[in-house]
């Protein structure tokens, strides 16, 4: 599994855990809902600015979000 797909899985999992819709996450992060959807489906990878905005919208540090992705990637190696 590639890093984009893993990032998408982690993002979707955190978003659902926090009971936040894609639309709400997009609003909070000042991004488009379709972009959030594409990230979650592994179609796009986030830019640094997007990553920072998404992490802040989820009330976490970007390093924490990346750490969760790295941890998940280790499971596929």
JSON list of C-alpha atoms in Angstrom, two decimals:
[
{"chain": "A", "resi": 1, "resn": "UNK", "atom": "CA", "xyz": [0.00, 0.00, 0.00]},
{"chain": "A", "resi": 2, "resn": "UNK", "atom": "CA", "xyz": [1.39, 3.43, -0.90]},
{"chain": "A", "resi": 3, "resn": "UNK", "atom": "CA", "xyz": [1.81, 6.39, 1.42]},
{"chain": "A", "resi": 4, "resn": "UNK", "atom": "CA", "xyz": [-1.09, 8.35, -0.12]},
{"chain": "A", "resi": 5, "resn": "UNK", "atom": "CA", "xyz": [-3.52, 5.50, 0.56]},
{"chain": "A", "resi": 6, "resn": "UNK", "atom": "CA", "xyz": [-2.23, 5.05, 4.10]},
{"chain": "A", "resi": 7, "resn": "UNK", "atom": "CA", "xyz": [-2.49, 8.78, 4.79]},
{"chain": "A", "resi": 8, "resn": "UNK", "atom": "CA", "xyz": [-6.06, 8.66, 3.51]},
{"chain": "A", "resi": 9, "resn": "UNK", "atom": "CA", "xyz": [-6.95, 5.75, 5.78]},
{"chain": "A", "resi": 10, "resn": "UNK", "atom": "CA", "xyz": [-5.45, 7.45, 8.82]},
{"chain": "A", "resi": 11, "resn": "UNK", "atom": "CA", "xyz": [-7.14, 10.77, 8.02]},
{"chain": "A", "resi": 12, "resn": "UNK", "atom": "CA", "xyz": [-10.54, 9.12, 7.54]},
{"chain": "A", "resi": 13, "resn": "UNK", "atom": "CA", "xyz": [-10.14, 7.12, 10.74]},
{"chain": "A", "resi": 14, "resn": "UNK", "atom": "CA", "xyz": [-9.28, 10.19, 12.83]},
{"chain": "A", "resi": 15, "resn": "UNK", "atom": "CA", "xyz": [-12.06, 12.24, 11.23]},
{"chain": "A", "resi": 16, "resn": "UNK", "atom": "CA", "xyz": [-14.67, 9.57, 11.93]},
{"chain": "A", "resi": 17, "resn": "UNK", "atom": "CA", "xyz": [-13.34, 9.01, 15.45]},
{"chain": "A", "resi": 18, "resn": "UNK", "atom": "CA", "xyz": [-13.91, 12.70, 16.12]},
{"chain": "A", "resi": 19, "resn": "UNK", "atom": "CA", "xyz": [-17.36, 12.49, 14.46]},
{"chain": "A", "resi": 20, "resn": "UNK", "atom": "CA", "xyz": [-16.47, 15.18, 11.93]},
{"chain": "A", "resi": 21, "resn": "UNK", "atom": "CA", "xyz": [-17.87, 15.13, 8.40]},
{"chain": "A", "resi": 22, "resn": "UNK", "atom": "CA", "xyz": [-15.70, 15.78, 5.36]},
{"chain": "A", "resi": 23, "resn": "UNK", "atom": "CA", "xyz": [-17.59, 19.01, 4.89]},
{"chain": "A", "resi": 24, "resn": "UNK", "atom": "CA", "xyz": [-16.91, 20.15, 8.46]},
{"chain": "A", "resi": 25, "resn": "UNK", "atom": "CA", "xyz": [-13.23, 19.22, 8.20]},
{"chain": "A", "resi": 26, "resn": "UNK", "atom": "CA", "xyz": [-12.99, 21.14, 4.93]},
{"chain": "A", "resi": 27, "resn": "UNK", "atom": "CA", "xyz": [-14.61, 24.17, 6.55]},
{"chain": "A", "resi": 28, "resn": "UNK", "atom": "CA", "xyz": [-12.35, 24.03, 9.60]},
{"chain": "A", "resi": 29, "resn": "UNK", "atom": "CA", "xyz": [-9.21, 23.65, 7.49]},
{"chain": "A", "resi": 30, "resn": "UNK", "atom": "CA", "xyz": [-10.28, 26.14, 4.79]},
{"chain": "A", "resi": 31, "resn": "UNK", "atom": "CA", "xyz": [-9.96, 23.42, 2.12]},
{"chain": "A", "resi": 32, "resn": "UNK", "atom": "CA", "xyz": [-12.43, 22.05, -0.39]},
{"chain": "A", "resi": 33, "resn": "UNK", "atom": "CA", "xyz": [-14.53, 19.03, 0.59]},
{"chain": "A", "resi": 34, "resn": "UNK", "atom": "CA", "xyz": [-13.65, 17.28, -2.66]},
{"chain": "A", "resi": 35, "resn": "UNK", "atom": "CA", "xyz": [-9.96, 17.70, -1.80]},
{"chain": "A", "resi": 36, "resn": "UNK", "atom": "CA", "xyz": [-10.54, 16.06, 1.59]},
{"chain": "A", "resi": 37, "resn": "UNK", "atom": "CA", "xyz": [-12.35, 13.24, -0.20]},
{"chain": "A", "resi": 38, "resn": "UNK", "atom": "CA", "xyz": [-9.47, 12.78, -2.65]},
{"chain": "A", "resi": 39, "resn": "UNK", "atom": "CA", "xyz": [-6.97, 12.70, 0.23]},
{"chain": "A", "resi": 40, "resn": "UNK", "atom": "CA", "xyz": [-9.01, 10.06, 2.03]},
{"chain": "A", "resi": 41, "resn": "UNK", "atom": "CA", "xyz": [-9.23, 7.95, -1.13]},
{"chain": "A", "resi": 42, "resn": "UNK", "atom": "CA", "xyz": [-5.48, 8.19, -1.69]},
{"chain": "A", "resi": 43, "resn": "UNK", "atom": "CA", "xyz": [-5.85, 10.08, -4.97]},
{"chain": "A", "resi": 44, "resn": "UNK", "atom": "CA", "xyz": [-3.82, 13.08, -3.80]},
{"chain": "A", "resi": 45, "resn": "UNK", "atom": "CA", "xyz": [-1.13, 13.64, -1.23]},
{"chain": "A", "resi": 46, "resn": "UNK", "atom": "CA", "xyz": [-1.36, 16.71, 0.98]},
{"chain": "A", "resi": 47, "resn": "UNK", "atom": "CA", "xyz": [0.85, 19.73, 0.59]},
{"chain": "A", "resi": 48, "resn": "UNK", "atom": "CA", "xyz": [2.65, 20.95, 3.68]},
{"chain": "A", "resi": 49, "resn": "UNK", "atom": "CA", "xyz": [0.13, 23.79, 4.06]},
{"chain": "A", "resi": 50, "resn": "UNK", "atom": "CA", "xyz": [-2.78, 21.35, 3.73]},
{"chain": "A", "resi": 51, "resn": "UNK", "atom": "CA", "xyz": [-1.24, 18.97, 6.23]},
{"chain": "A", "resi": 52, "resn": "UNK", "atom": "CA", "xyz": [-0.79, 21.77, 8.76]},
{"chain": "A", "resi": 53, "resn": "UNK", "atom": "CA", "xyz": [-4.35, 23.02, 8.20]},
{"chain": "A", "resi": 54, "resn": "UNK", "atom": "CA", "xyz": [-5.88, 19.55, 8.51]},
{"chain": "A", "resi": 55, "resn": "UNK", "atom": "CA", "xyz": [-3.93, 18.75, 11.66]},
{"chain": "A", "resi": 56, "resn": "UNK", "atom": "CA", "xyz": [-4.98, 22.04, 13.26]},
{"chain": "A", "resi": 57, "resn": "UNK", "atom": "CA", "xyz": [-8.61, 21.41, 12.25]},
{"chain": "A", "resi": 58, "resn": "UNK", "atom": "CA", "xyz": [-8.39, 18.02, 13.96]},
{"chain": "A", "resi": 59, "resn": "UNK", "atom": "CA", "xyz": [-6.84, 19.66, 17.05]},
{"chain": "A", "resi": 60, "resn": "UNK", "atom": "CA", "xyz": [-3.54, 17.86, 16.73]},
{"chain": "A", "resi": 61, "resn": "UNK", "atom": "CA", "xyz": [0.00, 18.64, 15.68]},
{"chain": "A", "resi": 62, "resn": "UNK", "atom": "CA", "xyz": [1.10, 17.84, 12.14]},
{"chain": "A", "resi": 63, "resn": "UNK", "atom": "CA", "xyz": [3.94, 15.75, 13.56]},
{"chain": "A", "resi": 64, "resn": "UNK", "atom": "CA", "xyz": [1.40, 13.65, 15.44]},
{"chain": "A", "resi": 65, "resn": "UNK", "atom": "CA", "xyz": [-0.61, 13.07, 12.27]},
{"chain": "A", "resi": 66, "resn": "UNK", "atom": "CA", "xyz": [2.51, 12.16, 10.30]},
{"chain": "A", "resi": 67, "resn": "UNK", "atom": "CA", "xyz": [3.60, 9.88, 13.15]},
{"chain": "A", "resi": 68, "resn": "UNK", "atom": "CA", "xyz": [0.32, 7.98, 12.93]},
{"chain": "A", "resi": 69, "resn": "UNK", "atom": "CA", "xyz": [0.82, 7.59, 9.18]},
{"chain": "A", "resi": 70, "resn": "UNK", "atom": "CA", "xyz": [4.40, 6.36, 9.70]},
{"chain": "A", "resi": 71, "resn": "UNK", "atom": "CA", "xyz": [3.23, 3.88, 12.32]},
{"chain": "A", "resi": 72, "resn": "UNK", "atom": "CA", "xyz": [0.58, 2.54, 9.95]},
{"chain": "A", "resi": 73, "resn": "UNK", "atom": "CA", "xyz": [3.13, 2.32, 7.11]},
{"chain": "A", "resi": 74, "resn": "UNK", "atom": "CA", "xyz": [5.32, 0.08, 9.24]},
{"chain": "A", "resi": 75, "resn": "UNK", "atom": "CA", "xyz": [2.51, -2.46, 9.33]},
{"chain": "A", "resi": 76, "resn": "UNK", "atom": "CA", "xyz": [2.73, -2.82, 5.53]},
{"chain": "A", "resi": 77, "resn": "UNK", "atom": "CA", "xyz": [6.50, -3.30, 5.31]}
]
